[in-house]
Coordinates of C-alpha atoms and ligand atoms in Angstrom, one line a residue:
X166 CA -127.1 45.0 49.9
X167 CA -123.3 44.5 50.7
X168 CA -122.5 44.4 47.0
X169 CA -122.6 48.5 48.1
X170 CA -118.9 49.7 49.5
X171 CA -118.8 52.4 51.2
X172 CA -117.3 53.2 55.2
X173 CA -118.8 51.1 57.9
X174 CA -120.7 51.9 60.2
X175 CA -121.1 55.5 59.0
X176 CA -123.4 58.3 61.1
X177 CA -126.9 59.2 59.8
X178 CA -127.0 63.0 60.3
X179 CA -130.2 64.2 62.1
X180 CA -132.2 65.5 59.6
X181 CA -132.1 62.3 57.9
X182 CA -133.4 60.4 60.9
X183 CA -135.9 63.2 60.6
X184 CA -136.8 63.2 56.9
X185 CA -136.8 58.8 57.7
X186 CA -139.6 59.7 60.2
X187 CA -141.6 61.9 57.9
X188 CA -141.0 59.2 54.8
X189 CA -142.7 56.3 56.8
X190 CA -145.5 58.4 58.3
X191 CA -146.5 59.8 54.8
X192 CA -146.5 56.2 53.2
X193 CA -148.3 54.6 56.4
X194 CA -151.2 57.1 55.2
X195 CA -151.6 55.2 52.4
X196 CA -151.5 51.7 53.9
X197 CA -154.5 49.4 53.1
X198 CA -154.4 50.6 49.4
X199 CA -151.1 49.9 48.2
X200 CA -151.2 46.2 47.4
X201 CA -149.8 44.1 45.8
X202 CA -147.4 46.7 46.3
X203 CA -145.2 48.0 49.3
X204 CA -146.0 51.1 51.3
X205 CA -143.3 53.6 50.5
X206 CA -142.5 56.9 51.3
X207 CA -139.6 59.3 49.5
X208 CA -138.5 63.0 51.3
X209 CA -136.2 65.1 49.1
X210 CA -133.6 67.1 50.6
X211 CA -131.2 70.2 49.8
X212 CA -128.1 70.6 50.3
X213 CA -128.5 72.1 54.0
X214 CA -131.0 69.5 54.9
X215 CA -134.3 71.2 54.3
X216 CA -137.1 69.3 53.0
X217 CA -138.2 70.2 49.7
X218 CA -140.4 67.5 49.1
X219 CA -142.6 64.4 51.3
X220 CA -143.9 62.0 48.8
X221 CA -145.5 58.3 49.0
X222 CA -147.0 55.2 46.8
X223 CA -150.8 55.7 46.9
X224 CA -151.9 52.9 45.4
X225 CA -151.0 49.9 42.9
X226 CA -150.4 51.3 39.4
X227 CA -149.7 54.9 40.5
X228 CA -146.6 56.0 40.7
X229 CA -144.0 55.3 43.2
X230 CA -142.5 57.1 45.7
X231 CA -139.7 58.7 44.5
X232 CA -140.5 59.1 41.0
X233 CA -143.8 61.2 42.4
X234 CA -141.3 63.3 45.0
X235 CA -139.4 64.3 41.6
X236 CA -143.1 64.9 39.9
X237 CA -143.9 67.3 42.9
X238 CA -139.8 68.9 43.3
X239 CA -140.5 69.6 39.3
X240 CA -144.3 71.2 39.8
X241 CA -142.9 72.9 43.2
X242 CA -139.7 74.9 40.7
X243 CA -136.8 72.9 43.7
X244 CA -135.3 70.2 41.0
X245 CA -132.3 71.9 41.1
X246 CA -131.7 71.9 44.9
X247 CA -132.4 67.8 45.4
X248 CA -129.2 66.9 46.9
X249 CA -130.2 63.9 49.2
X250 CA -132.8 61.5 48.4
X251 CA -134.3 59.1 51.5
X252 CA -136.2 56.6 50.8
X253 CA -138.0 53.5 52.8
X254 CA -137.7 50.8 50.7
X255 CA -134.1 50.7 47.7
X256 CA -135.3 52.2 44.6
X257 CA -136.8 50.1 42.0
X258 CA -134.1 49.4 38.9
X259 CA -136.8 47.8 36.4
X260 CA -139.8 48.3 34.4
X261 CA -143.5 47.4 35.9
X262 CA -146.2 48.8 36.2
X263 CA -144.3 52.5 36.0
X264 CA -140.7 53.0 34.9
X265 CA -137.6 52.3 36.9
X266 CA -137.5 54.7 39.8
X267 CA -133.7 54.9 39.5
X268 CA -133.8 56.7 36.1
X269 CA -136.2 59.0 38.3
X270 CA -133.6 59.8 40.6
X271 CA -130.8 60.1 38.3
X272 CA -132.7 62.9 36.0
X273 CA -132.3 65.2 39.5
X274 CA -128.8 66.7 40.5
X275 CA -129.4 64.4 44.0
X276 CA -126.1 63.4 45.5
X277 CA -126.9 61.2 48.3
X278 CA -129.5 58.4 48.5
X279 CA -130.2 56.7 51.8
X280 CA -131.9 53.7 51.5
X281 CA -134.6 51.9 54.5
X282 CA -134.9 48.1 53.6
X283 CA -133.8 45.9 50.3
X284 CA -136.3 45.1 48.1
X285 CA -137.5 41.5 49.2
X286 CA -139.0 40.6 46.1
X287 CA -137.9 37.9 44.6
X288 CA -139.3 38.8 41.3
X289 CA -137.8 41.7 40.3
X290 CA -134.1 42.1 39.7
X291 CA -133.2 44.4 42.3
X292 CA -129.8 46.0 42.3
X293 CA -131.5 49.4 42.2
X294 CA -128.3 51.0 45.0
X295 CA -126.0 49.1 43.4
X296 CA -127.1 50.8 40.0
X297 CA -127.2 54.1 41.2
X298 CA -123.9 53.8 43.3
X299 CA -122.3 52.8 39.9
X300 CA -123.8 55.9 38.8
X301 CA -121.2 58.1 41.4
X302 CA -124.3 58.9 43.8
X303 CA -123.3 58.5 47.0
X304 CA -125.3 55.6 48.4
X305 CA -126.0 55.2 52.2
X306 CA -128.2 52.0 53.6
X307 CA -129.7 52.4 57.4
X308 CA -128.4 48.8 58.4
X309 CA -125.2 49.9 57.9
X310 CA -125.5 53.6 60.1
X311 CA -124.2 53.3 63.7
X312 CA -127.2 55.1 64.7
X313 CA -129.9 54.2 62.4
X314 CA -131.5 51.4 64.2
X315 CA -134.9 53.0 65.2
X316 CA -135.1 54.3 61.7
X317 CA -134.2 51.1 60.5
X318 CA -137.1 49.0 62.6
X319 CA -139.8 52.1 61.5
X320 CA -138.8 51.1 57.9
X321 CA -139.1 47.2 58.4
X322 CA -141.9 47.9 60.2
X323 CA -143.6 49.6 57.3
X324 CA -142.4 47.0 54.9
X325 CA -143.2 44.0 57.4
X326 CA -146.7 42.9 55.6
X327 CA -145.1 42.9 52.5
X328 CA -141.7 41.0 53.3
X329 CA -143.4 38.6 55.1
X330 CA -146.0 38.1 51.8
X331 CA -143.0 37.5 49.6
X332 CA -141.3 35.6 52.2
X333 CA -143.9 33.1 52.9
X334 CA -146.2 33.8 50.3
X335 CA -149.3 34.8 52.7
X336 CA -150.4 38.3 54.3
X337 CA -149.5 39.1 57.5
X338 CA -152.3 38.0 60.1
X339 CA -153.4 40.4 62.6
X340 CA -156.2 38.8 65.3
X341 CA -158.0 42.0 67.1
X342 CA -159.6 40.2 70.1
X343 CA -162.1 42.2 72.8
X344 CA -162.5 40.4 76.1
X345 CA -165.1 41.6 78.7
X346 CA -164.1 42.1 82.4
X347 CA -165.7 38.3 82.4
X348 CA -163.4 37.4 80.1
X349 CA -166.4 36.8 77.5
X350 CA -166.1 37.8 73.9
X351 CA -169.8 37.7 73.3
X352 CA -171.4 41.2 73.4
X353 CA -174.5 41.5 74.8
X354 CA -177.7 40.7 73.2
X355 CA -178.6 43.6 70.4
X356 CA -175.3 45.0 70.3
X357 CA -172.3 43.9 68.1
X358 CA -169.8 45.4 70.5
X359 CA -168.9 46.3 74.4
X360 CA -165.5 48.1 74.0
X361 CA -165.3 51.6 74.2
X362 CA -166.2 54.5 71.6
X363 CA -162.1 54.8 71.3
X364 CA -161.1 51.0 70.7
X365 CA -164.3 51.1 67.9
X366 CA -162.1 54.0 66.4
X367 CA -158.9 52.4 66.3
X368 CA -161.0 48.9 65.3
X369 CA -161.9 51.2 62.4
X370 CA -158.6 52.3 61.5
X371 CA -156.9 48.8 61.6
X372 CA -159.4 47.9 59.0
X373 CA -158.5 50.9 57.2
X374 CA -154.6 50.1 57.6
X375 CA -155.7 45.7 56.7
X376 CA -156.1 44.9 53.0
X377 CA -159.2 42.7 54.0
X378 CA -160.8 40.9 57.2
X379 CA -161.0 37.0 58.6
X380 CA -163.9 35.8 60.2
X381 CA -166.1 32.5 60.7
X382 CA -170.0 31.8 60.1
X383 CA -170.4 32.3 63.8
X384 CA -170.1 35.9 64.1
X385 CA -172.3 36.6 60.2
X386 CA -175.0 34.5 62.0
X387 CA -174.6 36.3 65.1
X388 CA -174.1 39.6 64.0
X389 CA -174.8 40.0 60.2
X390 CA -171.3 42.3 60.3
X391 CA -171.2 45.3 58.3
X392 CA -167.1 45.4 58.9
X393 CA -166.8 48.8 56.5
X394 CA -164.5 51.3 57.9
X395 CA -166.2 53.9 59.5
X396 CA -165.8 56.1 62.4
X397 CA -162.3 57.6 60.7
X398 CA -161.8 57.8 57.2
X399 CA -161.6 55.7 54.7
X400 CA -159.6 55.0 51.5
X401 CA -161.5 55.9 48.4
X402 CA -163.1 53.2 45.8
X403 CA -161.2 50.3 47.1
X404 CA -162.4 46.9 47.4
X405 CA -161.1 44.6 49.9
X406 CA -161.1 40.7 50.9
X407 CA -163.2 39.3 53.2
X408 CA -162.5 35.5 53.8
X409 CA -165.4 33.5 55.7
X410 CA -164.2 30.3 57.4
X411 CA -166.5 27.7 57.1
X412 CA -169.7 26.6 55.7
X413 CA -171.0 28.8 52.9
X414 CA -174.8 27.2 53.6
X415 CA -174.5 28.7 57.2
X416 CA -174.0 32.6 55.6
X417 CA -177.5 33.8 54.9
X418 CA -177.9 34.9 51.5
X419 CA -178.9 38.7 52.3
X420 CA -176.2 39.2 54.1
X421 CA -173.6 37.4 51.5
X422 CA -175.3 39.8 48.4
X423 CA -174.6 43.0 50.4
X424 CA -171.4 42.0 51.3
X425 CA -170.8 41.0 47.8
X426 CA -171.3 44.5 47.0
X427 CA -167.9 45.9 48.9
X428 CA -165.4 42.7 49.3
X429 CA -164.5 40.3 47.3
X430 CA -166.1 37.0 49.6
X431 CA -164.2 34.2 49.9
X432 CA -165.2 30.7 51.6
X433 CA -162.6 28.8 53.9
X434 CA -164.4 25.8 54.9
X435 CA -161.6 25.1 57.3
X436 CA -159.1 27.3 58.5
X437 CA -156.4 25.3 58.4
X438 CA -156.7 26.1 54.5
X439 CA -156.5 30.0 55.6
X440 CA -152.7 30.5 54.4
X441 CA -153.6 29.0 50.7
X442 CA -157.2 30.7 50.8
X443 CA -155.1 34.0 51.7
X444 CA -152.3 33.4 49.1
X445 CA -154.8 33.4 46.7
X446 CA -155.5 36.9 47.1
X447 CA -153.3 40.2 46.7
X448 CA -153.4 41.2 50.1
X449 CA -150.6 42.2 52.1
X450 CA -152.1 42.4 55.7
X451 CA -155.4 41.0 57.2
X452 CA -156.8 41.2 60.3
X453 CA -159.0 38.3 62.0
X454 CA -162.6 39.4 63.9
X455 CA -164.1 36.1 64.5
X456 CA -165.5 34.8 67.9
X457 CA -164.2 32.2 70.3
X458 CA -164.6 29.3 68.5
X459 CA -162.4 30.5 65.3
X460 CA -160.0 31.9 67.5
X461 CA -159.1 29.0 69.1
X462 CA -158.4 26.8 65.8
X463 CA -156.6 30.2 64.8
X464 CA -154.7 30.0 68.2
X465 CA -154.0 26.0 67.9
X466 CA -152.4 26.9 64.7
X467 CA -150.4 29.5 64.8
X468 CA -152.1 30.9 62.0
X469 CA -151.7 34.9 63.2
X470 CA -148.4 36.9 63.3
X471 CA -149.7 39.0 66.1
X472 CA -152.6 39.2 68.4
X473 CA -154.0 42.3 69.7
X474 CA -156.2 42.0 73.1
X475 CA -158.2 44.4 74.3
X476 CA -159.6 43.6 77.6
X477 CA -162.3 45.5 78.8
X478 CA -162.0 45.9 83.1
X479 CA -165.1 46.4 86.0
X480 CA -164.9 50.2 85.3
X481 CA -165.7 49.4 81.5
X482 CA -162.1 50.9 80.2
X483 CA -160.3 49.4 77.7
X484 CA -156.6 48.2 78.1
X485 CA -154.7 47.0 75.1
X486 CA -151.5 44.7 74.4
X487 CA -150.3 43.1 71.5
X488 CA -147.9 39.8 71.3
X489 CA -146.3 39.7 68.1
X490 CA -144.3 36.3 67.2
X491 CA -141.8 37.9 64.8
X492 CA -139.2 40.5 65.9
X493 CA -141.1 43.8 64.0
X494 CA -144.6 44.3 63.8
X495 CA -146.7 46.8 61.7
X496 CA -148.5 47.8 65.0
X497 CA -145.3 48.9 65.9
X498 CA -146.2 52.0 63.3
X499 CA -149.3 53.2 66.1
X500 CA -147.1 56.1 67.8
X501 CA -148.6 55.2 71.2
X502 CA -147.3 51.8 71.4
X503 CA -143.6 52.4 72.1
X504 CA -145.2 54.0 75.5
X505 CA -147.6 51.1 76.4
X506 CA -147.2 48.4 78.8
X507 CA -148.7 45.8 78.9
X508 CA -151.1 46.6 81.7
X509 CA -151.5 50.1 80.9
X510 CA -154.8 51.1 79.2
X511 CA -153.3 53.2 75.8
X512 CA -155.1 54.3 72.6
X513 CA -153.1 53.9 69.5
X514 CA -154.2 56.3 67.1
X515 CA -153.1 57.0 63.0
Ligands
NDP206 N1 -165.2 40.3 71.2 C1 -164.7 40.1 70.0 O1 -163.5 40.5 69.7 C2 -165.5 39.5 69.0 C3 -166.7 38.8 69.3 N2 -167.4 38.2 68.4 C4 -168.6 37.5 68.9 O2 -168.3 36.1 68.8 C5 -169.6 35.4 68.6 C6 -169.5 34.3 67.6 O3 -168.5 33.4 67.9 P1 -168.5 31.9 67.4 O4 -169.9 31.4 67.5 O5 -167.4 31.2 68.2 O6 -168.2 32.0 65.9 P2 -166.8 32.2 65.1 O7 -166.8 33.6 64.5 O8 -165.6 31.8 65.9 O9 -167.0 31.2 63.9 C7 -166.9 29.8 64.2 C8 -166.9 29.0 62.9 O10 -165.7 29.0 62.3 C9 -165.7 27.9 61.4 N3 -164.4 27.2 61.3 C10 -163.6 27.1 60.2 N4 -162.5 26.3 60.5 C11 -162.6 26.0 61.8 C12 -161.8 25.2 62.7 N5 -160.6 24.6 62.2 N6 -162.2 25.0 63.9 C13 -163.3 25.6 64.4 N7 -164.1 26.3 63.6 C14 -163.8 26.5 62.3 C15 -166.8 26.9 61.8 O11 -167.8 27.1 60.8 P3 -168.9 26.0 60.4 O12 -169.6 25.6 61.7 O13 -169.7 26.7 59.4 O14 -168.1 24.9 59.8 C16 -167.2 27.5 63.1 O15 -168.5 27.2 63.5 C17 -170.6 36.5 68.3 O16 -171.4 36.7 69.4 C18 -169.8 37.7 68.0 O17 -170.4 38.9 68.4 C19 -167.0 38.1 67.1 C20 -165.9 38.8 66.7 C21 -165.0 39.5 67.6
AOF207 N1 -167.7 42.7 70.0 C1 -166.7 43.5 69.6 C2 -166.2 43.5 68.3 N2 -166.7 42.6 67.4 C3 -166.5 42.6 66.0 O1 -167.1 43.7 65.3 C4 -168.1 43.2 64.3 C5 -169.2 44.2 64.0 O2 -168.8 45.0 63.0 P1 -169.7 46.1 62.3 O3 -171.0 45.4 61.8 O4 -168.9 46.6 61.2 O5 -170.0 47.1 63.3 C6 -168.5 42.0 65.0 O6 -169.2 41.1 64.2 C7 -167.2 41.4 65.5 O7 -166.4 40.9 64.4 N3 -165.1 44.3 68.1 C8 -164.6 45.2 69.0 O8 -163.6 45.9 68.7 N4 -165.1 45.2 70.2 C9 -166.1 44.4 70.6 O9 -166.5 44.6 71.7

């Protein structure tokens, strides 16, 4: 990143901030589909700021962001009025899976690129501002705006299951935990859950938003858990992990060939294996539903990146928190968190 000269801190005008915004929110759409790859989104701008096109990465193999914004400027007749490019994540300067989304950009008349987050990937070369800077586009990171700090932590936010993957070569671990106004997990007998019709919604969408689910043989034995998105909609035709700590003889065998039939099922006979057992999948994000017992080990061992309660009180409504351990969290993407306190009984929604 700081191979890039250009006048520091500069000011990130408004509509950029703006078109920031609209970039993650597109590519957060499309979370839960994208890996191994990053969410990303791409907004094209004219010259006076007006967005021409809102693009993002749907899904591993398709193409990315920016190169699909040019796709769209191109089937839309506005090529010629790209003048400033925003993107989440710096531009890709290599060949994968698609071709280098710098040659994308540079085939437009933009000007201006501003750029979220580096690429953390170690395995690709990178370089992808530096290449277009060299280029004479005028090339603009967040980090470096006086003002662009909430665009900035959106962005990371957006990238954080991802970074943290390549970082420490694991998804990120998110443990969704419902406590009664006992302070009991277990729902009662015939039902699988207590918490209200809204936190079953948003339960719903964080497994649409998780690349797969956690959970031990307690809860299959107790509740023979569908754990398919429903409620809110779902991402088309994708199949997702679902990683069963402990003993595969204590999974009954109906349950494991119907579940068969949607995730790919993996066996962690102890948890403490969960970071290998997760590494060996290409999921960016989990998220744990297990029952006391699990949590605990999960707890002992630091095994999640954050924890969201939701704790149910006498007059049966639901109040949420989350503790993250890292400075950014994906949560951080729900709109309604920024306003929650801890106490206060908030329903994050997509
Ligand atoms: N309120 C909520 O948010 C939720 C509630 N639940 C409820 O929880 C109840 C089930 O809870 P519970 O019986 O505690 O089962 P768990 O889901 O917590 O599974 C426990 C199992 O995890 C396995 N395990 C793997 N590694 C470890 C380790 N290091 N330490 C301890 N256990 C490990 C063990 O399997 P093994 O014995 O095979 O070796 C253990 O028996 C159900 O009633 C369910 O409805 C479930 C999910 C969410
Ligand atoms: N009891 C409880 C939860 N329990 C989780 O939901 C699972 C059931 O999933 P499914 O079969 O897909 O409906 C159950 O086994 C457990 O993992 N979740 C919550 O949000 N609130 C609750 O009160």
């Amino acid at each position: 990143m700081n191979s890039i000269s250009q006048p520091f801190p500069h000011t990130m005008p408004e509509h950029v901030g703006a078109a920031f915004d609209m970039a993650v929110s597109e590519a957060w759409r499309f979370a839960g589909q994208t890996a191994p790859n990053p969410a990303v989104g791409c907004v094209l701008l004219d010259a006076r700021g007006e967005v021409l096109v809102i693009a993002a990465h749907h899904k591993a193999g398709a193409l990315h962001a920016e190169r699909l914004a040019v796709e769209q400027a191109h089937a839309l007749g506005v090529v010629e009025r790209i003048h400033t490019a925003v993107v989440t994540l710096e531009p890709c300067n290599h060949t994968g899976r698609t071709p280098p989304c710098t040659e994308a950009l540079l085939s437009t008349p933009v000007q201006t690129v501003w750029i979220g987050c580096a690429d953390p990937n170690p395995h690709v070369p990178g370089g992808g501002a530096a290449y277009l800077q060299a280029r004479g586009l005028d090339v603009r990171w967040l980090a470096h705006a006086a003002n662009g700090g909430a665009c900035l932590a959106r962005c990371k936010a957006l990238l954080a299951p991802f970074a943290w993957r390549m970082a420490h070569g694991r998804p990120w671990i998110t443990v969704k935990q419902a406590v009664n106004a006992q302070g009991n997990m277990v729902p009662p007998v015939g039902s699988t859950t207590f918490t209200t019709r809204q936190s079953l919604e948003f339960a719903h969408i964080l497994r649409r938003v998780t690349d797969g689910i956690v959970t031990g043989t307690g809860t299959i034995q107790a509740d023979l858990p569908a754990f398919t998105v429903r409620h809110v909609p779902d991402h088309a035709n994708r199949r997702r992990v679902l990683v069963v700590c402990g003993a595969p003889n204590k999974v009954p065998a109906h349950w494991q060939e119907q579940a068969q039939a949607r995730f790919d099922v993996l066996f962690c006979p102890d948890c403490a294996d969960l970071p290998a057992v997760l590494a060996s999948t290409s999921a960016l994000w989990v998220m744990v539903e297990a029952g006391p017992t699990l949590l605990r080990a999960i707890s002992a061992q630091g095994l999640w990146d954050d924890w969201l309660h939701i704790r149910q009180d006498a007059q049966g409504c639901d109040h949420f928190s989350v503790s993250t351990r890292h400075d950014i969290s994906p949560l951080s993407l729900f709109p309604q968190w920024a306003r929650c306190t801890q106490e206060q009984a908030c329903f994050p929604v997509l």
